[in-house]
Amino acid sequence: MMRAIGLGVGLFGLWLALSGYFKPFLLSLGVLSCIATVLIAQRMRLLDRETVPLELPLTLLLYWAWLGREVMKSSIAVSRVILARKMPIAQQLIRVPTTQHTEMGHTIFANSITLTPGTVTVETTDDSYIIHALTDAACDMDGFASMDARAAKVGGA
Amino acid sequence: MFFAILLALMVTMLLVIIRLFAGPTLYDRVLATNSFGTLTVLLIGLLGFLTERPEFLDIAMLYALINFVSTIAILKFFRYRDISRGLVQAPEEEQRNA
Amino acid sequence: MHELLGMAADIISIFLFIIGGGFMLIGAIGIIRLPDFWSRLHAAGIIDTVGAELILTGMMFQAGFTQVTVKLILIGLFLFVTSPTSTHALANAAFTAGIMPLGMKRNESDKVLKPAPVRDGVKT
């Protein structure tokens, strides 16, 4: 029930943001369409942890701020590699262990690795990932471990 | 100001489209297509600002959605040669197929 | 006071446009210059994350507190979530197809993967 209400509120917020209408008639049409969508989602049994992640804590925003700084740092490093006369590339596929237990944690950690330029998640298993790294500096194991701990805190380990 | 950034965007798109035509493997081409789509989203948004018609942003949003779905669909098709196959099969289905 | 705020917003967005456009051009140069598919993936990552997000943020400062900013935030969030997903899908598809990095220095992929199961005659 909580998830149905959450989905309805989220959908109505999206409707308001995209339409920008505040006339009573159009508002009631928006509410009706949101309720219809929630009912269809209920009937399709789509309301679960994955589609309505109410468990995500607000510290996700703090995590994004931290991730933004990391992304800036590593993109400057990759830009240096691209602009160098002899590009110092040392490509490698490395194994990175992970301690995530939930699917959300896995998603957050693997996507964070992919989002930072210089490293891309290639394959995932339950206890470790294959990462493609562009340079030696990109495969910084302590950095991965600290990102893992932060992602576990957000994604619920 | 918008004009200058539009020019930079155009140059970027030109370079990316060179890779799209030159790319030796299929995956280079898909990569270039995906980047080109992201740049197109930005281009549509900037055009909306230049012509002072913010409705363009709705089109930009739709383009972002279509770009993501089409990239995934192309990759799935070239991996399985079939779009209707499920990526993860349910256990009972798997037994039936085995 | 109002004019001053407008000028500050202009300066911030010009700054963001310059940095974002610079990263975008660097990414495009990388896409042309880097030697193989796997390294180009990182150049495309620069365009998709840093370049796009910074330019969208610059546009937000130009729009001010309006509905346009909300739409720009939605586009930014969407790109932020989907660009790593499509990059991962691309990398995984290329890895499955057997394309390997040029001049690979270290390969630990065998330590993670068990031999792939064969399902319906297709390696999954």
PDB file of N, CA and C in Angstrom, chain A residues 14 16-20 64 67 71-72 75-76 78-79 81-87 89-96 111 114-125 128-130 132-134 136 139 141, chain C residues 19 23 26-27 29-31 33-36 38-39 41-43 45-46 49-50 54 67 70-71 74 77 79-81 83-85 87-88 91-92 95-96 100-109 111-114:
ATOM      1  N   LEU A  14       5.791  14.163 -11.265  1.00  0.00           N
ATOM      2  CA  LEU A  14       6.334  14.176 -12.628  1.00  0.00           C
ATOM      3  C   LEU A  14       5.363  14.861 -13.587  1.00  0.00           C
ATOM      4  N   LEU A  16       3.120  17.141 -12.871  1.00  0.00           N
ATOM      5  CA  LEU A  16       3.128  18.589 -12.632  1.00  0.00           C
ATOM      6  C   LEU A  16       4.365  19.229 -13.244  1.00  0.00           C
ATOM      7  N   ALA A  17       5.530  18.551 -13.056  1.00  0.00           N
ATOM      8  CA  ALA A  17       6.773  19.137 -13.546  1.00  0.00           C
ATOM      9  C   ALA A  17       6.778  19.231 -15.057  1.00  0.00           C
ATOM     10  N   LEU A  18       6.200  18.241 -15.719  1.00  0.00           N
ATOM     11  CA  LEU A  18       6.260  18.237 -17.176  1.00  0.00           C
ATOM     12  C   LEU A  18       5.172  19.090 -17.806  1.00  0.00           C
ATOM     13  N   SER A  19       3.991  19.180 -17.155  1.00  0.00           N
ATOM     14  CA  SER A  19       2.909  19.911 -17.817  1.00  0.00           C
ATOM     15  C   SER A  19       2.902  21.380 -17.402  1.00  0.00           C
ATOM     16  N   GLY A  20       3.059  21.639 -16.099  1.00  0.00           N
ATOM     17  CA  GLY A  20       3.023  23.025 -15.649  1.00  0.00           C
ATOM     18  C   GLY A  20       1.635  23.633 -15.637  1.00  0.00           C
ATOM     19  N   TRP A  64      26.023  11.161  -4.130  1.00  0.00           N
ATOM     20  CA  TRP A  64      26.159  11.708  -5.481  1.00  0.00           C
ATOM     21  C   TRP A  64      27.129  12.880  -5.501  1.00  0.00           C
ATOM     22  N   LEU A  67      30.473  11.430  -5.387  1.00  0.00           N
ATOM     23  CA  LEU A  67      30.752  10.780  -6.672  1.00  0.00           C
ATOM     24  C   LEU A  67      31.067  11.818  -7.745  1.00  0.00           C
ATOM     25  N   VAL A  71      34.264  11.870 -10.118  1.00  0.00           N
ATOM     26  CA  VAL A  71      34.149  11.868 -11.569  1.00  0.00           C
ATOM     27  C   VAL A  71      34.977  12.999 -12.160  1.00  0.00           C
ATOM     28  N   MET A  72      34.919  14.191 -11.528  1.00  0.00           N
ATOM     29  CA  MET A  72      35.715  15.318 -12.022  1.00  0.00           C
ATOM     30  C   MET A  72      37.203  14.976 -11.998  1.00  0.00           C
ATOM     31  N   SER A  75      38.079  12.387 -14.604  1.00  0.00           N
ATOM     32  CA  SER A  75      37.966  12.834 -15.995  1.00  0.00           C
ATOM     33  C   SER A  75      39.120  13.759 -16.344  1.00  0.00           C
ATOM     34  N   ILE A  76      39.618  14.522 -15.361  1.00  0.00           N
ATOM     35  CA  ILE A  76      40.814  15.328 -15.639  1.00  0.00           C
ATOM     36  C   ILE A  76      41.998  14.410 -15.941  1.00  0.00           C
ATOM     37  N   VAL A  78      41.891  11.369 -17.237  1.00  0.00           N
ATOM     38  CA  VAL A  78      41.734  10.769 -18.573  1.00  0.00           C
ATOM     39  C   VAL A  78      41.981  11.811 -19.658  1.00  0.00           C
ATOM     40  N   SER A  79      41.570  13.075 -19.410  1.00  0.00           N
ATOM     41  CA  SER A  79      41.825  14.123 -20.395  1.00  0.00           C
ATOM     42  C   SER A  79      43.323  14.304 -20.607  1.00  0.00           C
ATOM     43  N   VAL A  81      45.556  12.011 -20.330  1.00  0.00           N
ATOM     44  CA  VAL A  81      46.020  10.883 -21.155  1.00  0.00           C
ATOM     45  C   VAL A  81      45.711  11.139 -22.625  1.00  0.00           C
ATOM     46  N   ILE A  82      44.488  11.669 -22.898  1.00  0.00           N
ATOM     47  CA  ILE A  82      44.090  11.869 -24.290  1.00  0.00           C
ATOM     48  C   ILE A  82      44.950  12.943 -24.950  1.00  0.00           C
ATOM     49  N   LEU A  83      45.247  14.021 -24.183  1.00  0.00           N
ATOM     50  CA  LEU A  83      45.950  15.144 -24.798  1.00  0.00           C
ATOM     51  C   LEU A  83      47.458  14.957 -24.815  1.00  0.00           C
ATOM     52  N   ALA A  84      47.988  13.927 -24.108  1.00  0.00           N
ATOM     53  CA  ALA A  84      49.431  13.727 -24.111  1.00  0.00           C
ATOM     54  C   ALA A  84      49.897  13.327 -25.505  1.00  0.00           C
ATOM     55  N   ARG A  85      51.140  13.720 -25.847  1.00  0.00           N
ATOM     56  CA  ARG A  85      51.622  13.453 -27.199  1.00  0.00           C
ATOM     57  C   ARG A  85      51.716  11.949 -27.447  1.00  0.00           C
ATOM     58  N   LYS A  86      52.416  11.246 -26.515  1.00  0.00           N
ATOM     59  CA  LYS A  86      52.400   9.779 -26.602  1.00  0.00           C
ATOM     60  C   LYS A  86      51.445   9.290 -25.522  1.00  0.00           C
ATOM     61  N   MET A  87      50.286   8.820 -25.955  1.00  0.00           N
ATOM     62  CA  MET A  87      49.267   8.496 -24.959  1.00  0.00           C
ATOM     63  C   MET A  87      49.721   7.336 -24.068  1.00  0.00           C
ATOM     64  N   ILE A  89      48.904   4.723 -22.407  1.00  0.00           N
ATOM     65  CA  ILE A  89      47.815   3.782 -22.122  1.00  0.00           C
ATOM     66  C   ILE A  89      48.394   2.454 -21.656  1.00  0.00           C
ATOM     67  N   ALA A  90      47.824   1.895 -20.594  1.00  0.00           N
ATOM     68  CA  ALA A  90      48.174   0.542 -20.170  1.00  0.00           C
ATOM     69  C   ALA A  90      46.855  -0.148 -19.857  1.00  0.00           C
ATOM     70  N   GLN A  91      46.202  -0.671 -20.897  1.00  0.00           N
ATOM     71  CA  GLN A  91      44.872  -1.237 -20.687  1.00  0.00           C
ATOM     72  C   GLN A  91      44.962  -2.544 -19.933  1.00  0.00           C
ATOM     73  N   GLN A  92      44.012  -2.764 -19.040  1.00  0.00           N
ATOM     74  CA  GLN A  92      44.015  -4.012 -18.274  1.00  0.00           C
ATOM     75  C   GLN A  92      42.601  -4.375 -17.825  1.00  0.00           C
ATOM     76  N   LEU A  93      42.376  -5.664 -17.707  1.00  0.00           N
ATOM     77  CA  LEU A  93      41.126  -6.159 -17.131  1.00  0.00           C
ATOM     78  C   LEU A  93      41.466  -6.666 -15.741  1.00  0.00           C
ATOM     79  N   ILE A  94      40.908  -6.008 -14.702  1.00  0.00           N
ATOM     80  CA  ILE A  94      41.278  -6.399 -13.344  1.00  0.00           C
ATOM     81  C   ILE A  94      40.054  -6.894 -12.592  1.00  0.00           C
ATOM     82  N   ARG A  95      40.327  -7.665 -11.538  1.00  0.00           N
ATOM     83  CA  ARG A  95      39.252  -8.177 -10.692  1.00  0.00           C
ATOM     84  C   ARG A  95      39.121  -7.265  -9.487  1.00  0.00           C
ATOM     85  N   VAL A  96      37.894  -6.816  -9.224  1.00  0.00           N
ATOM     86  CA  VAL A  96      37.652  -5.974  -8.053  1.00  0.00           C
ATOM     87  C   VAL A  96      36.663  -6.694  -7.155  1.00  0.00           C
ATOM     88  N   ASN A 111      27.552   0.884 -11.235  1.00  0.00           N
ATOM     89  CA  ASN A 111      27.321   2.076 -12.045  1.00  0.00           C
ATOM     90  C   ASN A 111      28.284   3.192 -11.674  1.00  0.00           C
ATOM     91  N   THR A 114      31.471   2.542 -13.467  1.00  0.00           N
ATOM     92  CA  THR A 114      31.372   2.859 -14.886  1.00  0.00           C
ATOM     93  C   THR A 114      31.321   4.366 -15.121  1.00  0.00           C
ATOM     94  N   LEU A 115      30.685   5.084 -14.193  1.00  0.00           N
ATOM     95  CA  LEU A 115      30.488   6.519 -14.367  1.00  0.00           C
ATOM     96  C   LEU A 115      31.797   7.284 -14.278  1.00  0.00           C
ATOM     97  N   THR A 116      32.751   6.809 -13.468  1.00  0.00           N
ATOM     98  CA  THR A 116      34.032   7.510 -13.399  1.00  0.00           C
ATOM     99  C   THR A 116      34.830   7.153 -14.648  1.00  0.00           C
ATOM    100  N   PRO A 117      35.197   8.149 -15.466  1.00  0.00           N
ATOM    101  CA  PRO A 117      35.969   7.846 -16.665  1.00  0.00           C
ATOM    102  C   PRO A 117      37.294   7.188 -16.275  1.00  0.00           C
ATOM    103  N   GLY A 118      37.754   6.252 -17.107  1.00  0.00           N
ATOM    104  CA  GLY A 118      38.985   5.537 -16.770  1.00  0.00           C
ATOM    105  C   GLY A 118      38.728   4.128 -16.313  1.00  0.00           C
ATOM    106  N   THR A 119      37.519   3.859 -15.814  1.00  0.00           N
ATOM    107  CA  THR A 119      37.181   2.494 -15.414  1.00  0.00           C
ATOM    108  C   THR A 119      35.782   2.155 -15.924  1.00  0.00           C
ATOM    109  N   VAL A 120      35.614   0.930 -16.409  1.00  0.00           N
ATOM    110  CA  VAL A 120      34.310   0.472 -16.889  1.00  0.00           C
ATOM    111  C   VAL A 120      34.062  -0.924 -16.349  1.00  0.00           C
ATOM    112  N   THR A 121      32.879  -1.153 -15.779  1.00  0.00           N
ATOM    113  CA  THR A 121      32.525  -2.495 -15.333  1.00  0.00           C
ATOM    114  C   THR A 121      32.182  -3.335 -16.549  1.00  0.00           C
ATOM    115  N   VAL A 122      32.851  -4.484 -16.708  1.00  0.00           N
ATOM    116  CA  VAL A 122      32.612  -5.317 -17.878  1.00  0.00           C
ATOM    117  C   VAL A 122      31.685  -6.469 -17.549  1.00  0.00           C
ATOM    118  N   GLU A 123      31.931  -7.126 -16.421  1.00  0.00           N
ATOM    119  CA  GLU A 123      31.122  -8.293 -16.072  1.00  0.00           C
ATOM    120  C   GLU A 123      30.950  -8.299 -14.560  1.00  0.00           C
ATOM    121  N   THR A 124      29.780  -8.745 -14.105  1.00  0.00           N
ATOM    122  CA  THR A 124      29.553  -8.769 -12.660  1.00  0.00           C
ATOM    123  C   THR A 124      29.191 -10.170 -12.212  1.00  0.00           C
ATOM    124  N   THR A 125      29.722 -10.577 -11.055  1.00  0.00           N
ATOM    125  CA  THR A 125      29.246 -11.777 -10.373  1.00  0.00           C
ATOM    126  C   THR A 125      28.901 -11.361  -8.955  1.00  0.00           C
ATOM    127  N   SER A 128      32.547 -10.472  -7.131  1.00  0.00           N
ATOM    128  CA  SER A 128      33.586  -9.629  -7.720  1.00  0.00           C
ATOM    129  C   SER A 128      33.166  -9.170  -9.108  1.00  0.00           C
ATOM    130  N   TYR A 129      33.807  -8.083  -9.570  1.00  0.00           N
ATOM    131  CA  TYR A 129      33.525  -7.539 -10.896  1.00  0.00           C
ATOM    132  C   TYR A 129      34.798  -7.631 -11.739  1.00  0.00           C
ATOM    133  N   ILE A 130      34.605  -7.677 -13.077  1.00  0.00           N
ATOM    134  CA  ILE A 130      35.732  -7.447 -13.976  1.00  0.00           C
ATOM    135  C   ILE A 130      35.672  -5.992 -14.396  1.00  0.00           C
ATOM    136  N   HIS A 132      37.500  -2.882 -16.649  1.00  0.00           N
ATOM    137  CA  HIS A 132      38.501  -2.487 -17.639  1.00  0.00           C
ATOM    138  C   HIS A 132      39.035  -1.124 -17.231  1.00  0.00           C
ATOM    139  N   ALA A 133      40.373  -1.047 -17.037  1.00  0.00           N
ATOM    140  CA  ALA A 133      40.980   0.224 -16.636  1.00  0.00           C
ATOM    141  C   ALA A 133      41.878   0.712 -17.757  1.00  0.00           C
ATOM    142  N   LEU A 134      41.876   2.037 -17.958  1.00  0.00           N
ATOM    143  CA  LEU A 134      42.649   2.603 -19.067  1.00  0.00           C
ATOM    144  C   LEU A 134      44.125   2.716 -18.723  1.00  0.00           C
ATOM    145  N   ASP A 136      47.364   2.614 -15.376  1.00  0.00           N
ATOM    146  CA  ASP A 136      47.699   2.028 -14.073  1.00  0.00           C
ATOM    147  C   ASP A 136      47.104   2.856 -12.939  1.00  0.00           C
ATOM    148  N   CYS A 139      43.439   1.985 -11.800  1.00  0.00           N
ATOM    149  CA  CYS A 139      43.076   0.836 -10.959  1.00  0.00           C
ATOM    150  C   CYS A 139      43.674   0.997  -9.572  1.00  0.00           C
ATOM    151  N   MET A 141      43.135   0.282  -5.952  1.00  0.00           N
ATOM    152  CA  MET A 141      42.318  -0.665  -5.182  1.00  0.00           C
ATOM    153  C   MET A 141      41.722  -0.051  -3.918  1.00  0.00           C
TER     154      MET A 141
ATOM    155  N   ILE C  19      33.975  24.994 -19.377  1.00  0.00           N
ATOM    156  CA  ILE C  19      34.550  23.737 -18.890  1.00  0.00           C
ATOM    157  C   ILE C  19      33.862  22.544 -19.556  1.00  0.00           C
ATOM    158  N   PHE C  23      35.603  19.788 -22.020  1.00  0.00           N
ATOM    159  CA  PHE C  23      35.628  18.334 -21.784  1.00  0.00           C
ATOM    160  C   PHE C  23      35.006  17.590 -22.959  1.00  0.00           C
ATOM    161  N   ILE C  26      37.505  17.484 -25.735  1.00  0.00           N
ATOM    162  CA  ILE C  26      38.567  16.524 -25.405  1.00  0.00           C
ATOM    163  C   ILE C  26      38.070  15.099 -25.612  1.00  0.00           C
ATOM    164  N   GLY C  27      36.823  14.845 -25.188  1.00  0.00           N
ATOM    165  CA  GLY C  27      36.267  13.510 -25.388  1.00  0.00           C
ATOM    166  C   GLY C  27      36.172  13.161 -26.861  1.00  0.00           C
ATOM    167  N   ILE C  29      38.046  14.388 -29.301  1.00  0.00           N
ATOM    168  CA  ILE C  29      39.410  14.131 -29.780  1.00  0.00           C
ATOM    169  C   ILE C  29      39.834  12.726 -29.376  1.00  0.00           C
ATOM    170  N   GLY C  30      39.478  12.340 -28.133  1.00  0.00           N
ATOM    171  CA  GLY C  30      39.814  10.991 -27.676  1.00  0.00           C
ATOM    172  C   GLY C  30      39.145   9.931 -28.513  1.00  0.00           C
ATOM    173  N   ILE C  31      37.874  10.167 -28.867  1.00  0.00           N
ATOM    174  CA  ILE C  31      37.156   9.172 -29.683  1.00  0.00           C
ATOM    175  C   ILE C  31      37.859   8.989 -31.021  1.00  0.00           C
ATOM    176  N   ARG C  33      41.195   9.772 -31.538  1.00  0.00           N
ATOM    177  CA  ARG C  33      42.629   9.523 -31.436  1.00  0.00           C
ATOM    178  C   ARG C  33      42.979   8.186 -30.801  1.00  0.00           C
ATOM    179  N   LEU C  34      42.187   7.734 -29.835  1.00  0.00           N
ATOM    180  CA  LEU C  34      42.576   6.534 -29.080  1.00  0.00           C
ATOM    181  C   LEU C  34      42.567   5.296 -29.987  1.00  0.00           C
ATOM    182  N   PRO C  35      43.432   4.323 -29.669  1.00  0.00           N
ATOM    183  CA  PRO C  35      43.697   3.262 -30.647  1.00  0.00           C
ATOM    184  C   PRO C  35      42.618   2.193 -30.811  1.00  0.00           C
ATOM    185  N   ASP C  36      41.864   1.832 -29.773  1.00  0.00           N
ATOM    186  CA  ASP C  36      40.922   0.737 -29.977  1.00  0.00           C
ATOM    187  C   ASP C  36      39.614   0.974 -29.231  1.00  0.00           C
ATOM    188  N   TRP C  38      38.128  -0.350 -26.640  1.00  0.00           N
ATOM    189  CA  TRP C  38      38.048  -0.282 -25.176  1.00  0.00           C
ATOM    190  C   TRP C  38      38.512   1.062 -24.647  1.00  0.00           C
ATOM    191  N   SER C  39      39.521   1.652 -25.279  1.00  0.00           N
ATOM    192  CA  SER C  39      39.965   2.951 -24.775  1.00  0.00           C
ATOM    193  C   SER C  39      39.001   4.061 -25.200  1.00  0.00           C
ATOM    194  N   LEU C  41      35.888   3.816 -25.214  1.00  0.00           N
ATOM    195  CA  LEU C  41      34.794   3.768 -24.238  1.00  0.00           C
ATOM    196  C   LEU C  41      34.967   4.850 -23.164  1.00  0.00           C
ATOM    197  N   HIS C  42      36.212   5.073 -22.729  1.00  0.00           N
ATOM    198  CA  HIS C  42      36.451   6.064 -21.675  1.00  0.00           C
ATOM    199  C   HIS C  42      36.273   7.485 -22.187  1.00  0.00           C
ATOM    200  N   ALA C  43      36.693   7.710 -23.462  1.00  0.00           N
ATOM    201  CA  ALA C  43      36.502   9.042 -24.047  1.00  0.00           C
ATOM    202  C   ALA C  43      35.016   9.354 -24.165  1.00  0.00           C
ATOM    203  N   GLY C  45      32.791   8.140 -22.279  1.00  0.00           N
ATOM    204  CA  GLY C  45      32.331   8.365 -20.911  1.00  0.00           C
ATOM    205  C   GLY C  45      32.507   9.812 -20.498  1.00  0.00           C
ATOM    206  N   ILE C  46      33.607  10.451 -20.917  1.00  0.00           N
ATOM    207  CA  ILE C  46      33.804  11.865 -20.586  1.00  0.00           C
ATOM    208  C   ILE C  46      32.700  12.710 -21.215  1.00  0.00           C
ATOM    209  N   THR C  49      29.192  11.927 -19.358  1.00  0.00           N
ATOM    210  CA  THR C  49      28.972  12.331 -17.965  1.00  0.00           C
ATOM    211  C   THR C  49      29.349  13.787 -17.745  1.00  0.00           C
ATOM    212  N   VAL C  50      30.651  14.095 -17.813  1.00  0.00           N
ATOM    213  CA  VAL C  50      31.085  15.437 -17.408  1.00  0.00           C
ATOM    214  C   VAL C  50      30.575  16.495 -18.376  1.00  0.00           C
ATOM    215  N   LEU C  54      27.678  19.155 -17.180  1.00  0.00           N
ATOM    216  CA  LEU C  54      28.091  20.537 -16.939  1.00  0.00           C
ATOM    217  C   LEU C  54      27.314  21.500 -17.836  1.00  0.00           C
ATOM    218  N   GLN C  67      10.037  26.322 -14.686  1.00  0.00           N
ATOM    219  CA  GLN C  67       9.725  24.939 -15.041  1.00  0.00           C
ATOM    220  C   GLN C  67      10.818  24.355 -15.918  1.00  0.00           C
ATOM    221  N   VAL C  70      13.338  22.549 -13.923  1.00  0.00           N
ATOM    222  CA  VAL C  70      12.888  21.228 -13.478  1.00  0.00           C
ATOM    223  C   VAL C  70      13.075  20.207 -14.591  1.00  0.00           C
ATOM    224  N   LYS C  71      12.712  20.624 -15.829  1.00  0.00           N
ATOM    225  CA  LYS C  71      12.877  19.692 -16.953  1.00  0.00           C
ATOM    226  C   LYS C  71      14.345  19.375 -17.180  1.00  0.00           C
ATOM    227  N   LEU C  74      15.448  16.891 -14.733  1.00  0.00           N
ATOM    228  CA  LEU C  74      14.985  15.548 -15.099  1.00  0.00           C
ATOM    229  C   LEU C  74      15.860  14.942 -16.192  1.00  0.00           C
ATOM    230  N   LEU C  77      19.193  13.943 -14.613  1.00  0.00           N
ATOM    231  CA  LEU C  77      19.083  12.713 -13.813  1.00  0.00           C
ATOM    232  C   LEU C  77      19.005  11.500 -14.722  1.00  0.00           C
ATOM    233  N   LEU C  79      20.093  11.138 -17.837  1.00  0.00           N
ATOM    234  CA  LEU C  79      21.394  10.843 -18.457  1.00  0.00           C
ATOM    235  C   LEU C  79      22.347  10.234 -17.433  1.00  0.00           C
ATOM    236  N   PHE C  80      22.299  10.756 -16.188  1.00  0.00           N
ATOM    237  CA  PHE C  80      23.172  10.280 -15.113  1.00  0.00           C
ATOM    238  C   PHE C  80      22.923   8.801 -14.832  1.00  0.00           C
ATOM    239  N   VAL C  81      21.661   8.368 -14.930  1.00  0.00           N
ATOM    240  CA  VAL C  81      21.353   6.970 -14.639  1.00  0.00           C
ATOM    241  C   VAL C  81      21.604   6.079 -15.853  1.00  0.00           C
ATOM    242  N   SER C  83      23.492   6.611 -18.773  1.00  0.00           N
ATOM    243  CA  SER C  83      24.740   6.533 -19.538  1.00  0.00           C
ATOM    244  C   SER C  83      25.666   5.427 -19.018  1.00  0.00           C
ATOM    245  N   PRO C  84      25.823   5.224 -17.676  1.00  0.00           N
ATOM    246  CA  PRO C  84      26.626   4.066 -17.282  1.00  0.00           C
ATOM    247  C   PRO C  84      25.992   2.742 -17.657  1.00  0.00           C
ATOM    248  N   THR C  85      24.653   2.698 -17.670  1.00  0.00           N
ATOM    249  CA  THR C  85      23.997   1.440 -18.042  1.00  0.00           C
ATOM    250  C   THR C  85      24.310   1.078 -19.485  1.00  0.00           C
ATOM    251  N   THR C  87      26.834   2.170 -21.276  1.00  0.00           N
ATOM    252  CA  THR C  87      28.264   1.879 -21.411  1.00  0.00           C
ATOM    253  C   THR C  87      28.576   0.466 -20.946  1.00  0.00           C
ATOM    254  N   HIS C  88      27.953   0.061 -19.818  1.00  0.00           N
ATOM    255  CA  HIS C  88      28.182  -1.297 -19.321  1.00  0.00           C
ATOM    256  C   HIS C  88      27.650  -2.331 -20.304  1.00  0.00           C
ATOM    257  N   ALA C  91      30.139  -2.551 -23.130  1.00  0.00           N
ATOM    258  CA  ALA C  91      31.370  -3.237 -22.750  1.00  0.00           C
ATOM    259  C   ALA C  91      31.121  -4.733 -22.615  1.00  0.00           C
ATOM    260  N   ASN C  92      29.978  -5.071 -22.005  1.00  0.00           N
ATOM    261  CA  ASN C  92      29.671  -6.486 -21.796  1.00  0.00           C
ATOM    262  C   ASN C  92      29.443  -7.195 -23.125  1.00  0.00           C
ATOM    263  N   PHE C  95      32.792  -7.703 -24.767  1.00  0.00           N
ATOM    264  CA  PHE C  95      33.545  -8.739 -24.056  1.00  0.00           C
ATOM    265  C   PHE C  95      33.016 -10.120 -24.423  1.00  0.00           C
ATOM    266  N   THR C  96      31.681 -10.233 -24.491  1.00  0.00           N
ATOM    267  CA  THR C  96      31.085 -11.513 -24.852  1.00  0.00           C
ATOM    268  C   THR C  96      31.432 -11.895 -26.278  1.00  0.00           C
ATOM    269  N   MET C 100      39.137  -8.066 -27.441  1.00  0.00           N
ATOM    270  CA  MET C 100      40.019  -7.859 -26.298  1.00  0.00           C
ATOM    271  C   MET C 100      40.790  -6.553 -26.475  1.00  0.00           C
ATOM    272  N   PRO C 101      41.158  -5.897 -25.364  1.00  0.00           N
ATOM    273  CA  PRO C 101      41.914  -4.647 -25.468  1.00  0.00           C
ATOM    274  C   PRO C 101      43.244  -4.840 -26.184  1.00  0.00           C
ATOM    275  N   LEU C 102      43.670  -3.787 -26.873  1.00  0.00           N
ATOM    276  CA  LEU C 102      44.925  -3.802 -27.629  1.00  0.00           C
ATOM    277  C   LEU C 102      46.085  -3.707 -26.646  1.00  0.00           C
ATOM    278  N   GLY C 103      47.058  -4.601 -26.772  1.00  0.00           N
ATOM    279  CA  GLY C 103      48.249  -4.530 -25.917  1.00  0.00           C
ATOM    280  C   GLY C 103      47.907  -4.580 -24.453  1.00  0.00           C
ATOM    281  N   MET C 104      47.136  -5.605 -24.067  1.00  0.00           N
ATOM    282  CA  MET C 104      46.646  -5.672 -22.690  1.00  0.00           C
ATOM    283  C   MET C 104      47.802  -5.958 -21.732  1.00  0.00           C
ATOM    284  N   LYS C 105      47.836  -5.200 -20.615  1.00  0.00           N
ATOM    285  CA  LYS C 105      48.948  -5.341 -19.688  1.00  0.00           C
ATOM    286  C   LYS C 105      48.686  -6.460 -18.683  1.00  0.00           C
ATOM    287  N   ARG C 106      47.434  -6.585 -18.261  1.00  0.00           N
ATOM    288  CA  ARG C 106      47.100  -7.552 -17.208  1.00  0.00           C
ATOM    289  C   ARG C 106      45.698  -8.054 -17.486  1.00  0.00           C
ATOM    290  N   ASN C 107      45.451  -9.343 -17.332  1.00  0.00           N
ATOM    291  CA  ASN C 107      44.124  -9.881 -17.576  1.00  0.00           C
ATOM    292  C   ASN C 107      43.742 -10.811 -16.440  1.00  0.00           C
ATOM    293  N   GLU C 108      42.809 -10.370 -15.601  1.00  0.00           N
ATOM    294  CA  GLU C 108      42.391 -11.193 -14.468  1.00  0.00           C
ATOM    295  C   GLU C 108      40.976 -11.703 -14.678  1.00  0.00           C
ATOM    296  N   SER C 109      40.471 -11.663 -15.935  1.00  0.00           N
ATOM    297  CA  SER C 109      39.064 -12.005 -16.127  1.00  0.00           C
ATOM    298  C   SER C 109      38.818 -13.492 -15.891  1.00  0.00           C
ATOM    299  N   LYS C 111      39.928 -15.214 -13.516  1.00  0.00           N
ATOM    300  CA  LYS C 111      39.755 -15.487 -12.085  1.00  0.00           C
ATOM    301  C   LYS C 111      38.308 -15.315 -11.656  1.00  0.00           C
ATOM    302  N   VAL C 112      37.557 -14.482 -12.402  1.00  0.00           N
ATOM    303  CA  VAL C 112      36.183 -14.184 -12.002  1.00  0.00           C
ATOM    304  C   VAL C 112      35.202 -15.125 -12.672  1.00  0.00           C
ATOM    305  N   LEU C 113      35.418 -15.368 -13.985  1.00  0.00           N
ATOM    306  CA  LEU C 113      34.435 -16.118 -14.749  1.00  0.00           C
ATOM    307  C   LEU C 113      34.688 -17.608 -14.670  1.00  0.00           C
ATOM    308  N   LYS C 114      33.600 -18.335 -14.466  1.00  0.00           N
ATOM    309  CA  LYS C 114      33.668 -19.772 -14.668  1.00  0.00           C
ATOM    310  C   LYS C 114      33.367 -20.015 -16.145  1.00  0.00           C
TER     311      LYS C 114
END
